[in-house]
Short mmCIF file of C-alpha atoms in Angstrom, two decimals:
data_model
loop_
_atom_site.label_atom_id
_atom_site.label_comp_id
_atom_site.label_asym_id
_atom_site.label_seq_id
_atom_site.Cartn_x
_atom_site.Cartn_y
_atom_site.Cartn_z
CA MET A 14 10.02 3.17 70.25
CA SER A 15 12.46 4.88 72.87
CA PRO A 16 11.74 4.92 76.77
CA TRP A 17 10.81 8.76 76.34
CA LYS A 18 8.37 8.27 73.68
CA THR A 19 6.79 5.61 75.85
CA ALA A 20 6.85 7.63 79.25
CA ALA A 21 5.27 10.29 77.49
CA SER A 22 2.23 8.50 75.86
CA ARG A 23 1.40 6.81 78.84
CA THR A 24 1.42 9.85 80.88
CA ALA A 25 -0.26 11.75 78.45
CA ILE A 26 -3.06 8.76 78.29
CA TYR A 27 -3.49 9.28 81.68
CA ILE A 28 -4.35 12.94 82.34
CA ILE A 29 -6.52 12.27 79.45
CA ILE A 30 -8.50 9.49 81.54
CA GLY A 31 -8.21 11.67 84.08
CA ILE A 32 -9.58 14.75 82.38
CA ILE A 33 -12.28 12.57 81.59
CA TRP A 34 -13.29 11.24 84.93
CA ILE A 35 -13.23 14.73 86.67
CA LEU A 36 -15.61 16.47 83.71
CA TYR A 37 -18.17 13.33 83.34
CA SER A 38 -18.24 11.41 86.35
CA ASP A 39 -19.58 14.47 88.55
CA ARG A 40 -22.29 14.91 86.27
CA PHE A 41 -23.43 11.44 86.03
CA LEU A 42 -23.82 10.89 89.33
CA ALA A 43 -25.38 14.30 89.72
CA GLY A 44 -27.86 12.69 86.77
CA ILE A 45 -29.08 9.84 88.99
CA ILE A 46 -28.85 10.97 92.05
CA GLN A 47 -31.10 13.71 93.81
CA ASP A 48 -30.03 13.59 97.62
CA PRO A 49 -27.62 15.91 98.21
CA GLU A 50 -26.13 14.61 101.31
CA ALA A 51 -25.49 10.84 99.49
CA LEU A 52 -23.71 12.85 96.44
CA THR A 53 -21.53 14.11 98.70
CA GLN A 54 -20.44 10.82 100.41
CA LEU A 55 -20.24 9.42 96.83
CA GLN A 56 -17.97 11.79 95.64
CA THR A 57 -15.59 10.96 97.92
CA TYR A 58 -15.78 7.38 97.56
CA LYS A 59 -15.37 8.32 93.52
CA GLY A 60 -11.52 10.18 94.49
CA TRP A 61 -10.66 6.64 96.59
CA ALA A 62 -11.66 4.45 93.81
CA PHE A 63 -9.87 6.95 91.24
CA ILE A 64 -6.86 6.52 93.34
CA VAL A 65 -6.91 2.83 94.08
CA PHE A 66 -7.75 2.02 90.33
CA THR A 67 -4.79 4.33 88.63
CA GLY A 68 -2.49 3.10 91.64
CA PHE A 69 -3.34 -0.83 90.00
CA ILE A 70 -2.69 0.46 87.07
CA LEU A 71 0.16 1.97 87.52
CA PHE A 72 1.51 -0.88 89.66
CA PHE A 73 0.90 -3.45 86.63
CA LEU A 74 2.74 -0.66 84.10
CA LEU A 75 5.68 -0.51 86.08
CA LEU A 76 5.73 -4.54 87.26
CA SER A 77 5.78 -4.82 83.24
CA ALA A 78 8.20 -2.33 82.83
CA LEU A 79 10.68 -3.65 85.36
CA ARG A 80 10.19 -7.04 83.74
CA ARG A 81 11.28 -6.45 80.19
CA GLU A 82 13.88 -4.18 82.07
CA ARG A 83 15.32 -7.24 83.78
CA SER A 84 14.91 -9.74 80.52
CA LEU A 85 17.11 -6.93 78.67
CA SER A 86 20.03 -7.65 81.07
CA GLU A 87 19.21 -11.09 81.23
CA ARG A 88 18.71 -12.02 77.81
CA ASP A 89 20.18 -11.61 74.48
CA SER A 90 17.69 -10.11 72.83
CA LEU A 91 17.56 -12.22 69.39
CA THR A 92 17.92 -15.56 70.44
CA GLN A 93 16.49 -14.92 74.00
CA LEU A 94 18.86 -17.55 75.47
CA LEU A 95 20.67 -15.66 78.66
CA ASN A 96 23.43 -13.51 77.46
CA ARG A 97 27.18 -13.75 78.98
CA HIS A 98 26.71 -12.21 82.26
CA MET A 99 23.65 -13.79 83.78
CA PHE A 100 25.00 -17.62 82.24
CA ARG A 101 27.90 -17.22 84.43
CA GLN A 102 25.87 -16.17 87.28
CA ASP A 103 23.78 -19.50 86.67
CA LEU A 104 26.80 -21.89 86.09
CA ASP A 105 28.24 -20.30 89.37
CA SER A 106 24.89 -21.57 91.28
CA GLU A 107 24.89 -25.03 89.50
CA ILE A 108 28.90 -25.27 90.84
CA GLY A 109 27.46 -24.44 94.28
CA LEU A 110 24.54 -27.35 93.74
CA SER A 111 27.12 -29.50 92.52
CA ASN A 112 29.29 -28.84 95.37
CA ASP A 113 26.47 -30.01 97.55
CA SER A 114 25.15 -33.03 95.65
CA LYS A 115 28.52 -34.44 94.14
CA ARG A 116 27.00 -34.03 90.70
CA MET A 117 28.91 -34.09 87.27
CA LEU A 118 28.42 -30.63 85.08
CA ALA A 119 29.49 -30.57 81.53
CA LEU A 120 30.10 -27.27 80.11
CA ILE A 121 29.91 -26.87 75.73
CA SER A 122 31.33 -24.06 74.09
CA PHE A 123 30.70 -23.83 70.58
CA ASN A 124 30.43 -21.99 68.12
CA LEU A 125 29.61 -21.57 64.10
CA ASP A 126 32.00 -22.72 61.46
CA GLU A 127 32.71 -19.75 58.82
CA PHE A 128 29.94 -17.76 60.02
CA ARG A 129 30.85 -14.22 59.01
CA GLN A 130 30.34 -15.73 55.22
CA VAL A 131 26.72 -16.44 55.85
CA ASN A 132 26.45 -12.59 57.00
CA HIS A 133 28.92 -11.55 53.59
CA THR A 134 26.85 -14.24 51.64
CA ALA A 135 23.39 -13.91 52.36
CA GLY A 136 22.96 -10.85 54.13
CA GLN A 137 23.14 -10.12 58.20
CA LEU A 138 18.80 -10.99 58.38
CA ALA A 139 19.59 -14.49 56.83
CA GLY A 140 22.49 -14.58 59.70
CA ASP A 141 20.42 -13.32 62.18
CA GLN A 142 17.94 -16.37 61.17
CA LEU A 143 20.18 -18.96 61.30
CA LEU A 144 20.98 -17.85 64.82
CA LYS A 145 17.47 -17.88 65.76
CA ASP A 146 17.33 -21.44 64.28
CA VAL A 147 20.25 -22.32 66.66
CA ALA A 148 18.97 -21.30 69.82
CA ALA A 149 15.29 -23.50 68.90
CA SER A 150 17.01 -26.44 67.31
CA MET A 151 19.37 -26.62 70.86
CA ARG A 152 15.96 -26.49 73.00
CA ALA A 153 14.65 -28.57 70.99
CA TYR A 154 17.68 -31.20 70.78
CA PHE A 155 18.22 -31.26 74.69
CA SER A 156 14.30 -30.61 75.87
CA GLY A 157 14.70 -33.35 78.14
CA LYS A 158 17.69 -32.65 80.13
CA ARG A 159 18.50 -30.08 82.82
CA CYS A 160 20.56 -27.29 80.85
CA ILE A 161 20.83 -23.78 80.75
CA PHE A 162 21.95 -21.81 77.32
CA GLY A 163 23.37 -19.25 76.52
CA ARG A 164 24.62 -17.15 74.17
CA VAL A 165 27.49 -15.42 74.88
CA ALA A 166 29.40 -13.37 71.80
CA GLY A 167 27.98 -13.03 68.31
CA ASP A 168 28.44 -16.69 66.85
CA GLU A 169 29.43 -18.66 70.17
CA PHE A 170 26.86 -20.37 72.47
CA CYS A 171 27.46 -22.29 75.34
CA ILE A 172 25.62 -25.07 77.16
CA LEU A 173 25.54 -26.59 80.29
CA LEU A 174 24.64 -29.92 81.01
CA ALA A 175 23.61 -30.64 84.91
CA ASP A 176 23.85 -33.77 86.47
CA VAL A 177 25.72 -36.06 83.17
CA LYS A 178 26.77 -39.29 84.00
CA ASP A 179 30.00 -39.10 82.45
CA CYS A 180 31.94 -37.23 79.43
CA GLU A 181 31.01 -40.10 77.30
CA GLU A 182 27.47 -39.10 77.42
CA ALA A 183 28.51 -35.68 77.24
CA ILE A 184 30.92 -36.43 73.96
CA CYS A 185 27.51 -38.16 72.55
CA LEU A 186 25.25 -35.54 73.34
CA THR A 187 27.30 -32.87 71.86
CA GLN A 188 28.09 -35.00 68.32
CA GLY A 189 23.96 -35.52 68.22
CA PHE A 190 23.55 -31.63 68.68
CA GLN A 191 26.34 -31.08 65.74
CA GLN A 192 24.83 -33.23 63.59
CA GLN A 193 21.06 -31.21 64.29
CA ILE A 194 23.28 -27.88 63.28
CA ARG A 195 24.47 -29.73 60.11
CA ARG A 196 20.57 -29.91 59.06
CA LEU A 197 20.28 -26.25 59.44
CA ARG A 198 19.98 -24.04 56.12
CA VAL A 199 20.78 -20.49 55.85
CA GLN A 200 17.40 -18.48 54.65
CA GLY A 201 17.43 -17.86 50.99
CA HIS A 202 20.62 -19.99 50.25
CA ASP A 203 19.92 -23.92 50.66
CA LEU A 204 23.62 -24.57 48.82
CA LEU A 205 25.39 -22.80 51.93
CA THR A 206 26.18 -25.60 54.53
CA VAL A 207 26.03 -24.78 58.39
CA SER A 208 28.22 -26.66 61.06
CA ALA A 209 29.71 -25.93 64.23
CA CYS A 210 33.25 -26.71 66.25
CA ALA A 211 32.82 -27.18 69.98
CA GLY A 212 34.50 -27.64 73.31
CA ILE A 213 33.81 -29.98 76.40
CA ALA A 214 35.02 -29.36 79.84
CA ILE A 215 33.71 -31.55 82.43
CA TYR A 216 33.12 -30.18 86.28
CA PRO A 217 34.92 -31.09 88.99
CA ASN A 218 37.41 -32.80 86.62
CA ASP A 219 38.47 -30.29 84.75
CA ALA A 220 37.74 -27.34 86.70
CA ASP A 221 36.59 -26.52 90.22
CA ASN A 222 35.17 -22.76 89.84
CA SER A 223 33.07 -21.15 86.54
CA ARG A 224 36.12 -19.09 85.30
CA ASP A 225 38.54 -22.15 85.55
CA LEU A 226 35.81 -24.69 83.90
CA THR A 227 35.02 -21.17 81.06
CA THR A 228 38.69 -21.38 80.00
CA ALA A 229 38.86 -25.02 79.86
CA ALA A 230 36.17 -25.39 77.84
CA ASN A 231 36.87 -22.49 75.19
CA LEU A 232 40.57 -23.97 75.49
CA ALA A 233 38.79 -27.12 74.24
CA LEU A 234 37.14 -25.25 71.61
CA GLU A 235 39.68 -23.36 69.86
CA GLU A 236 42.05 -26.94 69.64
CA ALA A 237 38.51 -27.83 67.56
CA LYS A 238 38.89 -25.26 65.54
CA ASN A 239 42.27 -25.44 64.71
CA LEU A 240 42.19 -29.23 63.46
CA GLY A 241 38.80 -27.56 60.88
CA ALA A 242 35.23 -27.15 60.67
CA GLY A 243 32.69 -29.57 62.70
CA TYR A 244 35.51 -30.71 64.89
CA LEU A 245 34.82 -31.57 68.45
CA ARG A 246 38.10 -31.56 71.23
CA VAL A 247 37.59 -32.23 75.23
CA TYR A 248 39.59 -30.34 77.41
CA ASP A 249 42.84 -31.82 78.36
CA HIS A 250 45.35 -30.28 80.56
CA PHE A 251 48.12 -30.01 77.67
CA PHE A 252 45.84 -27.55 76.03
CA GLY A 253 47.09 -24.89 78.66
CA GLU A 254 50.83 -25.79 77.73
CA ASN A 255 49.87 -25.96 73.85
CA VAL A 256 49.04 -22.17 74.53
CA HIS A 257 52.06 -21.23 76.46
CA SER A 258 54.13 -23.25 73.05
CA ARG A 259 51.87 -21.07 70.61
CA LEU A 260 53.08 -17.47 72.54
CA GLN A 261 56.46 -18.74 72.44
CA LEU A 262 56.36 -19.90 68.79
CA THR A 263 54.62 -16.63 67.99
CA ALA A 264 57.90 -14.33 69.34
CA ASP A 265 60.17 -16.72 67.42
CA LEU A 266 58.10 -16.42 64.54
CA LYS A 267 58.37 -12.23 64.50
CA LYS A 268 61.95 -12.92 65.03
CA ALA A 269 62.15 -14.69 62.12
CA ILE A 270 60.08 -12.46 60.23
CA GLU A 271 62.50 -9.45 60.99
CA THR A 272 65.79 -11.04 61.07
CA GLU A 273 64.60 -12.66 57.54
CA ALA A 274 65.43 -16.12 59.19
CA LEU A 275 62.82 -17.31 56.88
CA SER A 276 63.09 -18.96 53.34
CA VAL A 277 61.19 -19.46 49.99
CA ALA A 278 60.69 -22.80 48.11
CA TYR A 279 59.56 -22.54 44.63
CA GLN A 280 57.38 -25.94 43.21
CA PRO A 281 56.88 -25.94 39.06
CA GLN A 282 53.63 -25.94 37.91
CA PHE A 283 53.12 -27.57 34.11
CA ASP A 284 51.30 -27.58 31.09
CA ALA A 285 49.47 -30.29 30.75
CA ALA A 286 49.63 -30.91 27.31
CA THR A 287 53.00 -30.06 26.45
CA LEU A 288 54.87 -30.06 30.16
CA GLU A 289 56.43 -27.35 29.84
CA ILE A 290 56.99 -25.14 32.73
CA THR A 291 54.21 -22.63 32.94
CA GLY A 292 55.32 -21.12 36.37
CA VAL A 293 56.32 -21.69 39.96
CA GLU A 294 54.55 -20.66 43.45
CA ALA A 295 56.28 -19.73 45.79
CA LEU A 296 56.30 -21.17 49.09
CA LEU A 297 57.71 -20.13 52.79
CA ARG A 298 59.79 -22.47 54.72
CA TRP A 299 60.65 -21.84 58.24
CA GLN A 300 63.40 -23.91 59.79
CA HIS A 301 63.39 -23.19 63.64
CA PRO A 302 66.47 -23.39 65.78
CA GLU A 303 65.54 -25.99 68.03
CA HIS A 304 62.32 -27.75 66.79
CA GLY A 305 63.54 -28.00 63.02
CA PRO A 306 61.07 -27.30 59.96
CA ILE A 307 57.88 -25.88 61.20
CA SER A 308 54.94 -26.98 58.70
CA PRO A 309 52.96 -24.21 57.23
CA ASP A 310 49.74 -25.08 57.84
CA THR A 311 50.96 -24.38 61.76
CA PHE A 312 52.80 -21.02 61.04
CA ILE A 313 50.56 -19.82 58.49
CA ALA A 314 47.86 -19.42 60.67
CA LEU A 315 49.42 -18.32 63.61
CA ALA A 316 50.75 -15.35 61.78
CA GLU A 317 46.88 -14.87 60.57
CA GLN A 318 46.05 -14.99 64.24
CA GLN A 319 48.41 -12.82 65.63
CA GLY A 320 48.32 -10.18 63.05
CA LEU A 321 51.51 -11.22 61.44
CA ILE A 322 50.19 -12.54 57.75
CA GLY A 323 51.12 -9.37 56.13
CA SER A 324 54.47 -9.21 57.07
CA ILE A 325 55.14 -12.39 55.57
CA THR A 326 53.32 -12.02 52.14
CA ASP A 327 55.36 -8.87 52.14
CA PHE A 328 58.43 -10.93 53.09
CA VAL A 329 57.50 -13.45 50.03
CA CYS A 330 57.48 -11.34 47.85
CA ARG A 331 60.21 -9.24 48.10
CA LYS A 332 62.27 -12.34 48.57
CA ALA A 333 61.12 -14.55 45.74
CA LEU A 334 61.60 -11.63 43.29
CA GLU A 335 64.72 -10.84 44.21
CA GLU A 336 65.65 -14.25 43.70
CA LEU A 337 63.97 -14.72 40.11
CA LYS A 338 65.74 -11.18 39.14
CA GLN A 339 69.12 -12.12 40.26
CA THR A 340 68.88 -15.80 38.41
CA GLY A 341 66.93 -14.03 34.69
CA LEU A 342 64.75 -17.07 35.62
CA LEU A 343 61.14 -14.70 35.88
CA GLY A 344 59.75 -14.01 32.60
CA LYS A 345 62.18 -15.92 30.62
CA LYS A 346 62.52 -20.02 31.83
CA ILE A 347 59.73 -19.39 34.66
CA PRO A 348 56.99 -17.39 32.71
CA ARG A 349 55.13 -16.93 35.79
CA LEU A 350 55.42 -16.48 39.58
CA SER A 351 52.74 -17.53 41.93
CA VAL A 352 51.93 -16.07 45.15
CA ASN A 353 49.75 -16.61 47.95
CA VAL A 354 47.40 -13.56 49.68
CA SER A 355 45.21 -13.95 52.64
CA ALA A 356 42.18 -12.29 53.23
CA HIS A 357 43.82 -9.47 55.22
CA ASP A 358 45.06 -8.08 52.46
CA PHE A 359 42.08 -6.98 51.84
CA ASP A 360 40.89 -5.34 54.51
CA ASP A 361 40.73 -1.70 54.39
CA ASP A 362 41.10 0.54 51.93
CA ASP A 363 44.54 1.01 51.59
CA SER A 364 45.21 -2.46 49.81
CA ILE A 365 45.93 -1.33 46.55
CA ASP A 366 48.78 0.70 47.26
CA ARG A 367 50.06 -2.39 49.36
CA PHE A 368 49.65 -5.00 46.46
CA ARG A 369 51.51 -1.55 44.63
CA SER A 370 54.69 -1.22 46.72
CA ARG A 371 55.35 -4.96 46.78
CA PHE A 372 55.19 -4.88 43.47
CA GLU A 373 57.32 -1.82 42.25
CA PHE A 374 60.49 -3.43 41.31
CA VAL A 375 58.79 -5.68 38.68
CA ASP A 376 58.29 -3.72 34.62
CA ASP A 377 55.93 -6.51 33.53
CA TRP A 378 53.44 -7.59 36.16
CA SER A 379 51.69 -9.43 34.08
CA VAL A 380 54.57 -12.29 35.35
CA LEU A 381 52.80 -12.02 38.25
CA GLN A 382 50.00 -14.05 39.59
CA LEU A 383 48.07 -13.82 42.86
CA GLU A 384 46.44 -16.86 44.85
CA LEU A 385 43.48 -16.77 47.42
CA THR A 386 41.06 -19.21 48.60
CA GLU A 387 37.39 -19.16 48.23
CA THR A 388 37.19 -17.85 51.78
CA ALA A 389 39.47 -15.07 51.37
CA ALA A 390 37.63 -13.73 47.78
CA ILE A 391 34.24 -13.26 49.53
CA ASN A 392 35.53 -11.96 52.94
CA ASN A 393 35.11 -8.23 53.05
CA PHE A 394 33.42 -8.96 49.04
CA GLU A 395 33.22 -5.36 47.67
CA ASN A 396 36.66 -4.49 48.85
CA THR A 397 38.16 -7.50 47.67
CA LEU A 398 36.25 -6.80 44.65
CA ALA A 399 37.68 -3.11 43.86
CA VAL A 400 41.40 -4.74 44.40
CA LEU A 401 41.49 -7.59 42.51
CA SER A 402 39.93 -5.54 39.64
CA SER A 403 42.45 -2.97 39.84
CA LEU A 404 44.81 -5.41 39.72
CA GLN A 405 43.79 -7.09 36.98
CA LYS A 406 43.47 -4.35 35.09
CA ALA A 407 47.56 -3.69 35.44
CA LYS A 408 47.77 -6.90 34.03
CA ILE A 409 48.25 -9.25 37.38
CA ASN A 410 46.98 -13.22 37.08
CA ILE A 411 44.33 -13.63 39.94
CA SER A 412 43.91 -17.53 40.86
CA ILE A 413 41.55 -19.20 43.20
CA ASP A 414 43.38 -21.75 45.19
CA ASP A 415 41.35 -25.04 47.12
CA PHE A 416 38.51 -24.31 44.66
CA GLY A 417 35.76 -26.34 45.53
CA THR A 418 36.90 -26.58 49.40
CA GLY A 419 35.23 -22.79 50.46
CA TYR A 420 31.59 -21.48 51.97
CA SER A 421 31.11 -19.50 48.87
CA SER A 422 28.69 -19.62 46.30
CA LEU A 423 29.44 -19.49 42.32
CA SER A 424 27.03 -16.50 42.29
CA VAL A 425 29.38 -14.57 44.50
CA LEU A 426 32.61 -16.32 42.72
CA ARG A 427 31.45 -15.39 39.10
CA LYS A 428 31.13 -11.77 39.75
CA LEU A 429 34.84 -11.75 40.59
CA PRO A 430 37.89 -10.95 38.15
CA ILE A 431 39.33 -14.09 38.21
CA ASP A 432 41.56 -16.07 35.40
CA GLU A 433 42.46 -19.36 36.72
CA VAL A 434 41.21 -22.03 39.21
CA LYS A 435 43.23 -24.56 41.40
CA ILE A 436 41.03 -27.52 42.29
CA ASP A 437 41.61 -28.55 45.85
CA ARG A 438 44.07 -31.81 46.40
CA SER A 439 41.73 -33.49 48.21
CA PHE A 440 39.64 -34.02 45.43
CA ILE A 441 42.21 -35.01 42.77
CA HIS A 442 43.94 -37.27 45.88
CA ASP A 443 41.42 -40.27 45.79
CA ILE A 444 40.75 -39.32 41.76
CA PRO A 445 42.38 -43.22 40.96
CA SER A 446 39.25 -44.98 43.50
CA ASN A 447 37.03 -42.88 44.29
CA GLU A 448 33.98 -41.82 41.61
CA ASP A 449 32.41 -39.13 43.45
CA ASP A 450 36.40 -37.06 43.28
CA ARG A 451 36.00 -38.10 39.62
CA THR A 452 32.74 -36.62 39.13
CA ILE A 453 33.45 -33.46 40.92
CA VAL A 454 36.35 -32.74 38.79
CA ARG A 455 34.91 -33.32 36.04
CA THR A 456 32.05 -30.73 36.98
CA ILE A 457 34.62 -28.43 38.26
CA LEU A 458 36.60 -28.44 35.15
CA ALA A 459 33.02 -28.32 33.04
CA MET A 460 32.08 -25.00 34.82
CA ALA A 461 35.83 -23.51 34.55
CA HIS A 462 36.12 -24.41 30.94
CA SER A 463 32.42 -22.45 29.60
CA LEU A 464 33.51 -19.63 31.89
CA GLN A 465 36.49 -19.52 30.18
CA LEU A 466 39.34 -19.80 33.42
CA ARG A 467 42.08 -21.77 33.16
CA VAL A 468 42.54 -24.52 35.49
CA ILE A 469 45.16 -26.40 37.54
CA GLY A 470 45.19 -29.43 39.35
CA GLU A 471 47.44 -29.34 42.44
CA GLY A 472 48.68 -32.21 44.53
CA VAL A 473 49.48 -34.41 41.85
CA GLU A 474 50.92 -37.84 43.36
CA CYS A 475 50.54 -40.48 41.04
CA LYS A 476 50.47 -41.16 36.65
CA ALA A 477 47.00 -41.84 37.30
CA GLN A 478 45.66 -38.75 38.97
CA ALA A 479 48.38 -36.59 36.43
CA GLU A 480 46.44 -38.78 33.28
CA PHE A 481 42.71 -38.22 34.42
CA LEU A 482 43.52 -34.70 34.60
CA ARG A 483 45.08 -34.30 30.86
CA LYS A 484 42.41 -36.44 29.67
CA HIS A 485 39.54 -33.98 30.99
CA GLY A 486 41.10 -30.79 29.77
CA CYS A 487 43.05 -29.61 33.07
CA HIS A 488 45.31 -26.93 31.30
CA GLU A 489 48.01 -27.26 34.48
CA LEU A 490 49.74 -29.37 36.41
CA GLN A 491 51.22 -29.01 39.87
CA GLY A 492 52.35 -31.82 42.38
CA TYR A 493 55.42 -33.79 43.62
CA LEU A 494 55.08 -36.52 40.61
CA LEU A 495 56.06 -33.57 38.70
CA ALA A 496 58.29 -31.66 40.86
CA SER A 497 58.90 -30.84 44.49
CA PRO A 498 59.31 -27.85 46.01
CA MET A 499 62.88 -26.71 45.99
CA PRO A 500 65.42 -23.97 46.74
CA ILE A 501 66.50 -21.28 44.02
CA THR A 502 69.47 -22.96 44.06
CA GLU A 503 68.23 -26.22 42.36
CA LEU A 504 65.50 -24.24 40.49
CA ASP A 505 67.78 -22.88 37.21
CA ASP A 506 68.91 -26.72 36.88
CA PHE A 507 65.91 -28.14 36.72
CA CYS A 508 64.10 -25.59 33.98
CA ASN A 509 67.44 -26.94 32.10
CA SER A 510 67.09 -30.06 32.46
CA GLY A 511 63.46 -31.92 34.76
CA GLN A 512 61.37 -31.92 31.85
CA THR A 513 62.89 -34.68 29.72
CA HIS A 514 62.10 -36.94 32.46
CA LEU A 515 58.50 -35.79 32.78
CA LYS A 516 57.94 -36.43 29.43
CA SER A 517 59.11 -39.80 29.39
CA MET A 518 57.30 -40.53 32.26
CA LEU A 519 53.99 -39.55 30.95
CA ALA A 520 53.81 -40.38 27.48
CA THR A 521 51.27 -41.65 26.38
CA ASN A 522 51.39 -45.28 25.11
#
């Protein structure tokens, strides 16, 4: 109910009670008291009693309203944890007490991995319930400790551990809580897993005030998130240097994009049965003038964070199409060109026009294939679905990259207009020695066959992996065993002579 309606309803109740008291109290007293002098005296007492009684009612109503107002100003309405402002105030207080008693404090900053995908897949109500479950789990797990809890952003929480013995104790407690979070389940979606990254900063070792301590914990959290889901990092002073390095690297990357100092390498993909080339994947390379080759994992992640990924995708598409057109390979010796795209390519209503402008110089769009990860596929799902459907109608092939590692469910993926799935290299790597990975790969292949999807195994690095994939019906292979990524100057020669060696190497006995 709005404040105006609440105030109006309470005022109406007060007026009604007052009218009833005035109309009927006089009649009641006159009926039981016959002495006029005594009746006059009671009328005075009655007025005072009414004033005192209503005064008490108003006092408690105001007290209740003030408590609610204070609660709303201090606590997060969903989880009932302290909000950012009050958490910072309590952190300041604890630091002041710690200065007097020489206690050590541990500030833990953590957030849920891929929480946005929970909202997209299971809905906002399920996401809200998960946040409540995290808060309840937090209170339960740390119940025996002197702690302060806060929800400081959407899926970001802070815990202040007061009076910890050392950093090892803070690490042990945090790891235990991360295990607790992994036991949580998303309402109505038991197959969705839950995990959290965490960063720890210690007072007074890492900072001597609340602002710097919070910054240190957040830097540690960012380092953990850069490593992947479920990681924990303790603050180190070189993290601050890393921030400066990332800023400089970002500036260098912008310059490299503007001056076209990037290059494209091409890794061939092969028919698993005939070992004929079915296409190439365009892979971006960056040779830094001072630091040498920069890992794509580093600069692609940086481009995502800094909003440069669209420019990078534009460059790869333009450069690859120019080089393959100049050599006359595309559509002839190279039947298909695969390009990786990002979730940011599907963020707005101009996505379809952006893709069309990238490929406007291609006569036959059926030679093109877009590769996107599971996470990218279900990010902004409705818009992604519309864009992919439009592109598929234009004969562009759609492939799900790193299949099996994402946060999606098959019920979501089967709604997408896809032509191919790529089994992630993490499952293929241990095929020769790990039965669990062999089972996963067989399951993915069987599922893809039932859905009439092509399957490509990436990261094939040994003959045993290739033989297993061929035996169980994988359609295509890609990896260093077959061909390394190569510049355009080497690709034509490889198309002419490289496959003869492969056929003899993988010839079955």
